[in-house]
mmCIF file of C-alpha atoms and ligand atoms in Angstrom:
data_model
loop_
_atom_site.group_PDB
_atom_site.id
_atom_site.type_symbol
_atom_site.label_atom_id
_atom_site.label_comp_id
_atom_site.label_asym_id
_atom_site.label_seq_id
_atom_site.Cartn_x
_atom_site.Cartn_y
_atom_site.Cartn_z
ATOM 1 C CA MET A 1 37.420 28.434 47.918
ATOM 2 C CA ILE A 2 33.737 27.380 48.220
ATOM 3 C CA GLU A 3 32.983 25.372 51.389
ATOM 4 C CA THR A 4 29.997 23.130 51.956
ATOM 5 C CA GLU A 5 28.899 20.561 54.532
ATOM 6 C CA VAL A 6 27.732 18.043 51.905
ATOM 7 C CA LEU A 7 28.955 17.988 48.297
ATOM 8 C CA VAL A 8 27.005 15.915 45.757
ATOM 9 C CA LEU A 9 28.676 15.136 42.422
ATOM 10 C CA GLY A 10 26.138 14.454 39.662
ATOM 11 C CA ALA A 11 22.529 15.593 39.342
ATOM 12 C CA GLY A 12 21.003 12.386 38.015
ATOM 13 C CA PRO A 13 18.245 10.630 39.971
ATOM 14 C CA ALA A 14 20.747 9.460 42.642
ATOM 15 C CA GLY A 15 22.398 12.820 43.298
ATOM 16 C CA VAL A 16 19.165 14.821 43.269
ATOM 17 C CA SER A 17 17.438 12.346 45.635
ATOM 18 C CA CYS A 18 20.333 12.539 48.095
ATOM 19 C CA ALA A 19 20.426 16.346 47.945
ATOM 20 C CA LEU A 20 16.668 16.707 48.517
ATOM 21 C CA GLU A 21 16.838 14.354 51.519
ATOM 22 C CA CYS A 22 19.866 16.262 52.904
ATOM 23 C CA LEU A 23 18.073 19.579 52.514
ATOM 24 C CA ASP A 24 14.944 18.205 54.233
ATOM 25 C CA ASN A 25 17.271 17.338 57.107
ATOM 26 C CA LYS A 26 18.687 20.878 57.245
ATOM 27 C CA LEU A 27 22.112 19.918 55.935
ATOM 28 C CA ASP A 28 24.062 22.480 53.937
ATOM 29 C CA VAL A 29 24.281 20.781 50.537
ATOM 30 C CA LEU A 30 25.751 21.726 47.152
ATOM 31 C CA VAL A 31 25.170 19.736 43.940
ATOM 32 C CA LEU A 32 27.548 19.931 40.948
ATOM 33 C CA GLU A 33 26.418 18.861 37.476
ATOM 34 C CA LYS A 34 28.514 19.162 34.316
ATOM 35 C CA GLU A 35 25.547 19.305 31.952
ATOM 36 C CA ARG A 36 23.243 22.293 31.512
ATOM 37 C CA GLN A 37 20.271 20.385 32.934
ATOM 38 C CA PRO A 38 19.929 17.838 35.748
ATOM 39 C CA GLY A 39 18.493 14.382 34.979
ATOM 40 C CA GLY A 40 21.585 12.436 33.867
ATOM 41 C CA GLN A 41 20.757 9.485 31.633
ATOM 42 C CA LEU A 42 17.029 10.221 31.863
ATOM 43 C CA ASN A 43 17.637 12.792 29.142
ATOM 44 C CA GLN A 44 18.762 9.980 26.794
ATOM 45 C CA ILE A 45 15.781 7.631 27.221
ATOM 46 C CA PRO A 46 13.769 7.777 23.988
ATOM 47 C CA SER A 47 11.142 5.205 24.979
ATOM 48 C CA ALA A 48 8.381 5.031 27.613
ATOM 49 C CA ILE A 49 9.351 4.413 31.243
ATOM 50 C CA ARG A 50 6.916 1.952 32.782
ATOM 51 C CA ASN A 51 8.794 0.469 35.734
ATOM 52 C CA LEU A 52 8.277 3.232 38.275
ATOM 53 C CA ALA A 53 5.684 2.981 41.036
ATOM 54 C CA THR A 54 5.008 6.734 40.721
ATOM 55 C CA GLY A 55 3.462 6.237 37.274
ATOM 56 C CA SER A 56 4.590 5.935 33.682
ATOM 57 C CA TYR A 57 6.290 8.540 31.514
ATOM 58 C CA ASP A 58 6.220 8.916 27.732
ATOM 59 C CA ASP A 59 10.014 9.153 27.667
ATOM 60 C CA GLY A 60 13.001 10.026 29.848
ATOM 61 C CA ALA A 61 12.763 13.727 29.009
ATOM 62 C CA SER A 62 9.346 14.043 30.680
ATOM 63 C CA LEU A 63 10.636 12.450 33.898
ATOM 64 C CA ALA A 64 13.829 14.535 33.691
ATOM 65 C CA GLY A 65 11.601 17.601 33.277
ATOM 66 C CA SER A 66 9.726 17.044 36.524
ATOM 67 C CA MET A 67 12.989 16.159 38.303
ATOM 68 C CA THR A 68 14.576 19.355 37.022
ATOM 69 C CA GLU A 69 11.593 21.371 38.258
ATOM 70 C CA ALA A 70 11.889 19.803 41.727
ATOM 71 C CA ALA A 71 15.667 20.219 41.811
ATOM 72 C CA ARG A 72 15.654 23.832 40.624
ATOM 73 C CA SER A 73 12.776 24.984 42.852
ATOM 74 C CA VAL A 74 13.885 23.209 46.034
ATOM 75 C CA LEU A 75 17.676 23.317 45.701
ATOM 76 C CA ALA A 76 17.780 26.696 43.903
ATOM 77 C CA GLU A 77 21.334 28.123 44.103
ATOM 78 C CA ARG A 78 22.532 24.921 45.790
ATOM 79 C CA LEU A 79 22.438 23.285 42.330
ATOM 80 C CA LEU A 80 25.311 24.349 40.059
ATOM 81 C CA THR A 81 24.859 23.161 36.466
ATOM 82 C CA ASP A 82 27.494 23.547 33.719
ATOM 83 C CA CYS A 83 29.903 22.738 36.518
ATOM 84 C CA ALA A 84 32.343 19.954 35.615
ATOM 85 C CA VAL A 85 34.663 18.473 38.214
ATOM 86 C CA SER A 86 38.066 17.639 36.748
ATOM 87 C CA SER A 87 39.877 16.228 39.783
ATOM 88 C CA VAL A 88 39.074 14.988 43.255
ATOM 89 C CA ASP A 89 41.266 14.686 46.341
ATOM 90 C CA LEU A 90 39.376 12.376 48.674
ATOM 91 C CA LYS A 91 42.082 12.535 51.350
ATOM 92 C CA ASN A 92 42.020 16.318 51.607
ATOM 93 C CA LYS A 93 38.253 16.556 50.951
ATOM 94 C CA THR A 94 38.467 18.919 47.992
ATOM 95 C CA VAL A 95 37.444 18.905 44.337
ATOM 96 C CA GLU A 96 38.624 21.058 41.426
ATOM 97 C CA SER A 97 35.823 22.353 39.230
ATOM 98 C CA ASN A 98 35.415 24.979 36.538
ATOM 99 C CA ARG A 99 34.071 27.206 39.377
ATOM 100 C CA GLY A 100 37.283 26.744 41.383
ATOM 101 C CA GLN A 101 38.179 24.572 44.345
ATOM 102 C CA ILE A 102 35.380 23.291 46.596
ATOM 103 C CA SER A 103 35.862 21.692 50.025
ATOM 104 C CA TYR A 104 33.369 19.512 51.867
ATOM 105 C CA ARG A 105 32.826 17.528 55.060
ATOM 106 C CA ALA A 106 30.852 14.721 53.386
ATOM 107 C CA PHE A 107 30.873 13.795 49.702
ATOM 108 C CA LEU A 108 28.420 11.827 47.568
ATOM 109 C CA ILE A 109 29.657 10.304 44.314
ATOM 110 C CA ALA A 110 26.670 9.937 41.968
ATOM 111 C CA THR A 111 28.363 10.241 38.583
ATOM 112 C CA GLY A 112 26.422 7.455 36.820
ATOM 113 C CA TYR A 113 27.215 5.811 33.488
ATOM 114 C CA ARG A 114 28.327 7.015 30.080
ATOM 115 C CA VAL A 115 28.019 5.344 26.674
ATOM 116 C CA ARG A 116 30.990 3.020 26.051
ATOM 117 C CA ARG A 117 32.998 4.162 22.996
ATOM 118 C CA LEU A 118 34.565 1.913 20.369
ATOM 119 C CA GLY A 119 38.107 3.145 21.094
ATOM 120 C CA ILE A 120 39.366 3.155 17.498
ATOM 121 C CA ASP A 121 41.099 6.343 16.363
ATOM 122 C CA CYS A 122 39.701 7.848 13.179
ATOM 123 C CA PRO A 123 39.732 11.188 11.367
ATOM 124 C CA ASP A 124 36.650 13.438 11.743
ATOM 125 C CA TYR A 125 35.361 12.610 8.233
ATOM 126 C CA ILE A 126 35.115 8.946 9.311
ATOM 127 C CA CYS A 127 34.103 9.475 12.947
ATOM 128 C CA GLU A 128 31.037 11.461 11.945
ATOM 129 C CA HIS A 129 29.648 8.236 10.422
ATOM 130 C CA VAL A 130 30.197 6.239 13.626
ATOM 131 C CA LEU A 131 27.021 6.733 15.652
ATOM 132 C CA TYR A 132 26.192 5.839 19.244
ATOM 133 C CA ARG A 133 22.450 6.438 18.874
ATOM 134 C CA SER A 134 20.313 5.358 15.958
ATOM 135 C CA GLY A 135 16.776 6.602 16.764
ATOM 136 C CA ILE A 136 17.445 10.285 16.196
ATOM 137 C CA TYR A 137 19.575 9.572 13.100
ATOM 138 C CA LYS A 138 17.082 7.301 11.353
ATOM 139 C CA ASP A 139 16.751 9.615 8.356
ATOM 140 C CA LEU A 140 20.525 9.481 7.852
ATOM 141 C CA LEU A 141 20.475 5.680 7.913
ATOM 142 C CA LYS A 142 17.708 5.125 5.378
ATOM 143 C CA LYS A 143 18.744 2.942 2.401
ATOM 144 C CA LYS A 144 22.339 2.764 3.714
ATOM 145 C CA SER A 145 24.501 -0.275 4.339
ATOM 146 C CA VAL A 146 24.987 -0.278 8.115
ATOM 147 C CA VAL A 147 27.209 -2.212 10.507
ATOM 148 C CA VAL A 148 25.811 -2.578 14.032
ATOM 149 C CA VAL A 149 28.315 -3.453 16.787
ATOM 150 C CA GLY A 150 27.336 -5.205 20.039
ATOM 151 C CA GLY A 151 25.701 -8.279 21.524
ATOM 152 C CA GLY A 152 23.187 -7.027 24.079
ATOM 153 C CA ASP A 153 19.483 -6.116 23.852
ATOM 154 C CA SER A 154 20.221 -2.675 22.531
ATOM 155 C CA ALA A 155 22.442 -3.883 19.648
ATOM 156 C CA LEU A 156 20.008 -6.598 18.564
ATOM 157 C CA LEU A 157 16.987 -4.303 18.801
ATOM 158 C CA THR A 158 18.874 -1.751 16.710
ATOM 159 C CA ALA A 159 19.737 -4.357 14.044
ATOM 160 C CA LEU A 160 16.108 -5.507 13.865
ATOM 161 C CA ASP A 161 14.839 -1.947 13.770
ATOM 162 C CA LEU A 162 17.267 -0.797 11.038
ATOM 163 C CA GLU A 163 16.693 -3.834 8.866
ATOM 164 C CA ALA A 164 13.336 -2.334 7.789
ATOM 165 C CA ILE A 165 14.894 0.876 6.438
ATOM 166 C CA CYS A 166 18.511 0.044 5.500
ATOM 167 C CA SER A 167 19.775 -1.559 2.297
ATOM 168 C CA SER A 168 21.795 -4.078 4.342
ATOM 169 C CA VAL A 169 22.507 -4.688 8.022
ATOM 170 C CA TYR A 170 25.546 -6.501 9.463
ATOM 171 C CA LEU A 171 25.771 -7.367 13.151
ATOM 172 C CA ILE A 172 29.308 -7.628 14.550
ATOM 173 C CA HIS A 173 29.819 -9.189 17.979
ATOM 174 C CA ARG A 174 33.161 -9.987 19.595
ATOM 175 C CA SER A 175 31.987 -13.079 21.497
ATOM 176 C CA SER A 176 30.556 -16.436 20.398
ATOM 177 C CA THR A 177 27.267 -15.882 22.288
ATOM 178 C CA PHE A 178 24.902 -12.956 22.567
ATOM 179 C CA ARG A 179 24.006 -11.424 25.966
ATOM 180 C CA ALA A 180 20.620 -10.299 24.630
ATOM 181 C CA ARG A 181 17.155 -11.717 25.455
ATOM 182 C CA PRO A 182 16.591 -15.154 23.854
ATOM 183 C CA ASP A 183 13.670 -13.909 21.718
ATOM 184 C CA LEU A 184 15.884 -11.188 20.205
ATOM 185 C CA VAL A 185 18.735 -13.634 19.602
ATOM 186 C CA GLN A 186 16.384 -15.992 17.780
ATOM 187 C CA ALA A 187 14.860 -13.158 15.730
ATOM 188 C CA VAL A 188 18.290 -11.885 14.638
ATOM 189 C CA GLU A 189 19.842 -15.278 13.951
ATOM 190 C CA GLU A 190 16.880 -16.402 11.866
ATOM 191 C CA HIS A 191 16.548 -13.118 10.026
ATOM 192 C CA PRO A 192 17.305 -13.555 6.303
ATOM 193 C CA ARG A 193 18.488 -9.958 5.857
ATOM 194 C CA ILE A 194 20.751 -9.521 8.893
ATOM 195 C CA ALA A 195 24.289 -10.868 8.387
ATOM 196 C CA VAL A 196 25.592 -11.990 11.780
ATOM 197 C CA HIS A 197 29.352 -12.174 12.474
ATOM 198 C CA LYS A 198 30.275 -13.538 15.915
ATOM 199 C CA ASN A 199 33.828 -13.738 17.282
ATOM 200 C CA SER A 200 34.416 -10.616 15.230
ATOM 201 C CA SER A 201 35.624 -7.095 15.844
ATOM 202 C CA ILE A 202 36.313 -3.958 13.826
ATOM 203 C CA ARG A 203 40.047 -3.470 13.303
ATOM 204 C CA SER A 204 39.879 -0.239 11.309
ATOM 205 C CA PHE A 205 37.704 1.983 9.170
ATOM 206 C CA ARG A 206 38.024 2.355 5.394
ATOM 207 C CA GLY A 207 37.409 5.488 3.292
ATOM 208 C CA GLU A 208 39.315 8.441 1.787
ATOM 209 C CA ALA A 209 36.754 11.209 2.270
ATOM 210 C CA ALA A 210 33.936 9.400 4.065
ATOM 211 C CA LEU A 211 33.305 5.970 5.534
ATOM 212 C CA THR A 212 33.145 3.281 2.840
ATOM 213 C CA GLY A 213 33.726 0.131 4.862
ATOM 214 C CA VAL A 214 35.158 -1.569 7.930
ATOM 215 C CA LEU A 215 37.961 -4.079 8.226
ATOM 216 C CA ILE A 216 36.774 -7.027 10.305
ATOM 217 C CA SER A 217 38.908 -9.497 12.188
ATOM 218 C CA LYS A 218 37.190 -12.884 12.632
ATOM 219 C CA ASP A 219 38.766 -16.107 13.899
ATOM 220 C CA GLY A 220 42.242 -14.911 12.885
ATOM 221 C CA GLU A 221 41.163 -13.815 9.407
ATOM 222 C CA GLU A 222 40.458 -10.345 8.064
ATOM 223 C CA PHE A 223 37.864 -9.176 5.560
ATOM 224 C CA GLU A 224 36.110 -5.962 4.595
ATOM 225 C CA ILE A 225 32.428 -5.117 4.873
ATOM 226 C CA PRO A 226 31.234 -2.232 2.704
ATOM 227 C CA CYS A 227 29.148 0.253 4.708
ATOM 228 C CA SER A 228 28.541 3.961 5.042
ATOM 229 C CA LYS A 229 27.458 4.022 8.711
ATOM 230 C CA VAL A 230 28.429 2.162 11.873
ATOM 231 C CA VAL A 231 26.089 2.101 14.876
ATOM 232 C CA VAL A 232 27.857 1.171 18.119
ATOM 233 C CA LYS A 233 25.843 -0.380 20.963
ATOM 234 C CA ILE A 234 28.422 -1.869 23.314
ATOM 235 C CA GLY A 235 26.925 -0.783 26.605
ATOM 236 C CA TYR A 236 27.824 1.671 29.305
ATOM 237 C CA ALA A 237 30.844 2.398 31.518
ATOM 238 C CA PRO A 238 30.821 3.843 35.069
ATOM 239 C CA ASN A 239 32.134 7.405 35.482
ATOM 240 C CA THR A 240 34.585 6.484 38.225
ATOM 241 C CA GLU A 241 38.013 7.365 36.724
ATOM 242 C CA LEU A 242 38.306 10.439 38.960
ATOM 243 C CA PHE A 243 38.400 8.175 42.012
ATOM 244 C CA ALA A 244 40.703 5.427 40.696
ATOM 245 C CA GLY A 245 43.408 4.528 43.204
ATOM 246 C CA GLN A 246 41.721 6.549 45.960
ATOM 247 C CA ILE A 247 38.788 4.305 46.927
ATOM 248 C CA ASN A 248 37.863 0.601 46.876
ATOM 249 C CA MET A 249 36.330 -0.469 43.584
ATOM 250 C CA ASP A 250 35.368 -3.852 42.165
ATOM 251 C CA GLU A 251 36.771 -5.442 39.014
ATOM 252 C CA ARG A 252 34.131 -3.580 36.946
ATOM 253 C CA ASP A 253 35.229 -0.171 38.307
ATOM 254 C CA HIS A 254 32.099 0.180 40.439
ATOM 255 C CA ILE A 255 32.531 1.610 43.958
ATOM 256 C CA VAL A 256 32.199 -0.706 46.932
ATOM 257 C CA CYS A 257 29.967 0.614 49.743
ATOM 258 C CA ASP A 258 27.663 -0.458 52.587
ATOM 259 C CA ARG A 259 23.852 -0.224 52.520
ATOM 260 C CA LEU A 260 23.929 3.487 53.433
ATOM 261 C CA GLY A 261 26.471 4.221 50.702
ATOM 262 C CA ALA A 262 29.545 4.521 52.977
ATOM 263 C CA THR A 263 32.723 3.715 51.017
ATOM 264 C CA SER A 264 36.240 2.760 52.084
ATOM 265 C CA ILE A 265 37.012 6.464 52.738
ATOM 266 C CA ALA A 266 35.391 8.056 55.793
ATOM 267 C CA GLY A 267 32.937 10.774 54.755
ATOM 268 C CA VAL A 268 32.735 9.592 51.130
ATOM 269 C CA PHE A 269 29.478 7.969 49.971
ATOM 270 C CA CYS A 270 28.194 6.697 46.645
ATOM 271 C CA ALA A 271 24.815 6.009 45.041
ATOM 272 C CA GLY A 272 23.159 5.009 41.777
ATOM 273 C CA ASP A 273 24.602 3.146 38.796
ATOM 274 C CA ILE A 274 28.199 3.315 40.044
ATOM 275 C CA VAL A 275 27.510 1.243 43.175
ATOM 276 C CA SER A 276 29.126 -2.213 43.170
ATOM 277 C CA GLY A 277 26.382 -4.830 43.294
ATOM 278 C CA GLY A 278 23.656 -2.274 42.536
ATOM 279 C CA VAL A 279 21.304 -2.273 39.555
ATOM 280 C CA ASP A 280 21.169 0.277 36.759
ATOM 281 C CA ARG A 281 17.603 1.409 37.293
ATOM 282 C CA ILE A 282 16.007 4.751 38.174
ATOM 283 C CA ALA A 283 14.297 3.441 41.323
ATOM 284 C CA TRP A 284 17.593 2.064 42.624
ATOM 285 C CA ALA A 285 19.356 5.349 41.894
ATOM 286 C CA MET A 286 16.698 7.305 43.777
ATOM 287 C CA GLY A 287 16.553 4.821 46.670
ATOM 288 C CA SER A 288 20.307 4.530 47.094
ATOM 289 C CA GLY A 289 20.624 8.325 46.849
ATOM 290 C CA THR A 290 18.098 8.741 49.665
ATOM 291 C CA ALA A 291 19.772 6.014 51.749
ATOM 292 C CA SER A 292 23.160 7.686 51.333
ATOM 293 C CA ALA A 293 21.726 10.902 52.829
ATOM 294 C CA PHE A 294 21.048 8.851 55.987
ATOM 295 C CA GLY A 295 24.641 7.586 55.880
ATOM 296 C CA ILE A 296 25.848 11.166 55.522
ATOM 297 C CA ARG A 297 23.701 12.367 58.463
ATOM 298 C CA LYS A 298 25.087 9.577 60.603
ATOM 299 C CA TYR A 299 28.670 10.425 59.587
ATOM 300 C CA LEU A 300 28.137 14.113 60.385
ATOM 301 C CA GLY A 301 26.871 13.172 63.847
ATOM 302 C CA HIS A 302 23.197 13.956 63.352
ATOM 303 C CA LYS A 303 20.688 11.756 65.209
ATOM 304 C CA PHE A 304 18.170 9.644 63.237
HETATM 305 C C1 FAD B 401 18.634 4.403 26.874
HETATM 306 C C2 FAD B 401 18.375 4.139 28.342
HETATM 307 C C3 FAD B 401 17.147 3.655 28.748
HETATM 308 C C4 FAD B 401 16.887 3.423 30.120
HETATM 309 N N1 FAD B 401 15.638 2.986 30.478
HETATM 310 C C5 FAD B 401 15.356 2.818 31.793
HETATM 311 C C6 FAD B 401 14.040 2.438 32.224
HETATM 312 O O1 FAD B 401 13.110 2.300 31.405
HETATM 313 N N2 FAD B 401 13.837 2.248 33.549
HETATM 314 C C7 FAD B 401 14.818 2.413 34.492
HETATM 315 O O2 FAD B 401 14.565 2.221 35.680
HETATM 316 N N3 FAD B 401 16.067 2.777 34.120
HETATM 317 C C8 FAD B 401 16.363 2.998 32.809
HETATM 318 N N4 FAD B 401 17.621 3.391 32.432
HETATM 319 C C9 FAD B 401 18.688 3.512 33.468
HETATM 320 C C10 FAD B 401 18.592 4.812 34.284
HETATM 321 O O3 FAD B 401 18.500 5.944 33.439
HETATM 322 C C11 FAD B 401 19.825 4.925 35.187
HETATM 323 O O4 FAD B 401 19.913 3.752 36.003
HETATM 324 C C12 FAD B 401 19.786 6.155 36.097
HETATM 325 O O5 FAD B 401 19.701 7.347 35.336
HETATM 326 C C13 FAD B 401 21.042 6.206 36.982
HETATM 327 O O6 FAD B 401 21.021 7.366 37.747
HETATM 328 P P1 FAD B 401 22.378 7.971 38.376
HETATM 329 O O7 FAD B 401 21.954 9.199 39.108
HETATM 330 O O8 FAD B 401 23.107 6.918 39.098
HETATM 331 O O9 FAD B 401 23.315 8.354 37.127
HETATM 332 P P2 FAD B 401 23.087 9.271 35.852
HETATM 333 O O10 FAD B 401 21.659 9.329 35.463
HETATM 334 O O11 FAD B 401 24.072 8.780 34.857
HETATM 335 O O12 FAD B 401 23.535 10.732 36.356
HETATM 336 C C14 FAD B 401 24.882 11.024 36.669
HETATM 337 C C15 FAD B 401 25.126 12.506 36.498
HETATM 338 O O13 FAD B 401 26.455 12.823 36.926
HETATM 339 C C16 FAD B 401 26.996 13.806 36.045
HETATM 340 N N5 FAD B 401 28.470 13.747 36.097
HETATM 341 C C17 FAD B 401 29.276 12.695 35.797
HETATM 342 N N6 FAD B 401 30.579 13.022 35.943
HETATM 343 C C18 FAD B 401 30.607 14.327 36.330
HETATM 344 C C19 FAD B 401 31.667 15.248 36.622
HETATM 345 N N7 FAD B 401 32.965 14.899 36.552
HETATM 346 N N8 FAD B 401 31.336 16.526 36.988
HETATM 347 C C20 FAD B 401 30.025 16.898 37.085
HETATM 348 N N9 FAD B 401 28.992 16.075 36.804
HETATM 349 C C21 FAD B 401 29.266 14.800 36.428
HETATM 350 C C22 FAD B 401 26.454 13.382 34.682
HETATM 351 O O14 FAD B 401 26.487 14.464 33.771
HETATM 352 C C23 FAD B 401 25.011 12.964 35.035
HETATM 353 O O15 FAD B 401 24.104 14.034 34.940
HETATM 354 C C24 FAD B 401 17.896 3.659 31.088
HETATM 355 C C25 FAD B 401 19.146 4.171 30.681
HETATM 356 C C26 FAD B 401 19.388 4.420 29.321
HETATM 357 C C27 FAD B 401 20.730 4.999 28.897
#
């Protein structure tokens, strides 16, 4: 069994910031990351990042690149990538990973968000036409009839963006109002070539060998929309299932903690997107990760 003083789960901005602060304070720290590279969601940001006081970045990959460099050079063998944790026992202070069991004295949960899936079963030949990103698949979407699902900024921006290249664009939203910015709502609702269906949801997919349409349920009625691609933009979900039933969470499955990240379990801390009452921003992730290292030092009996 591997033993460490501090175990950090997730090498996004929150986990890496906590680990670097811990190491600066001479704590024995180990970071586990299931992906091949650190950076978390930064690796999925296609557009410029302009809200950081350290400067702007052309895209998330360039910021993830400099974070990876810092993490790999400073943490070195204390950063284990390709290392997925499959179960956690907060009471006994152990985790099960694909590198075996690991025990810790203090634990930071920094597992971030993942893209929320539609949750409709479909065979592979249909699923391959249900996309969760549109930017990188733009060539595939050209001249196609496309259904966009969602009601936030991302869904409306996608509908507006695709309208220029697709033969037709339908926007399906389960509620009667959009969550998106008012300017985007106005642009979509007034757009002559975007068909908006509120109070609507996809019940099933149609097609024998490939996607040919979706069955929509709207106000108790059902009808079919012909399409060859669906782009789903229904937000993000916190990666907190591993801790369900073991720790206090809010109604949105975010972990409740104090300002230094201490949770309802002694020695267990959290930071970043998964913090209840936090904000899903890089600066918050970094700041709360750093703050949690102070919480961890305090818990381990180190003086400030
Ligand atoms: C498209 C997009 C655009 C964005 N644009 C901006 C922006 O312009 N400005 C801004 O401030 N913020 C932006 N954000 C938000 C920002 O990226 C996040 O708030 C930030 O990355 C959160 O950091 P985190 O460390 O909490 O989580 P994450 O970045 O999600 O990192 C969590 C890490 O934990 C790992 N992990 C999860 N579960 C396990 C497990 N069981 N075992 C091992 N590892 C695991 C994941 O692989 C991941 O690497 C954007 C996000 C997206 C998706």
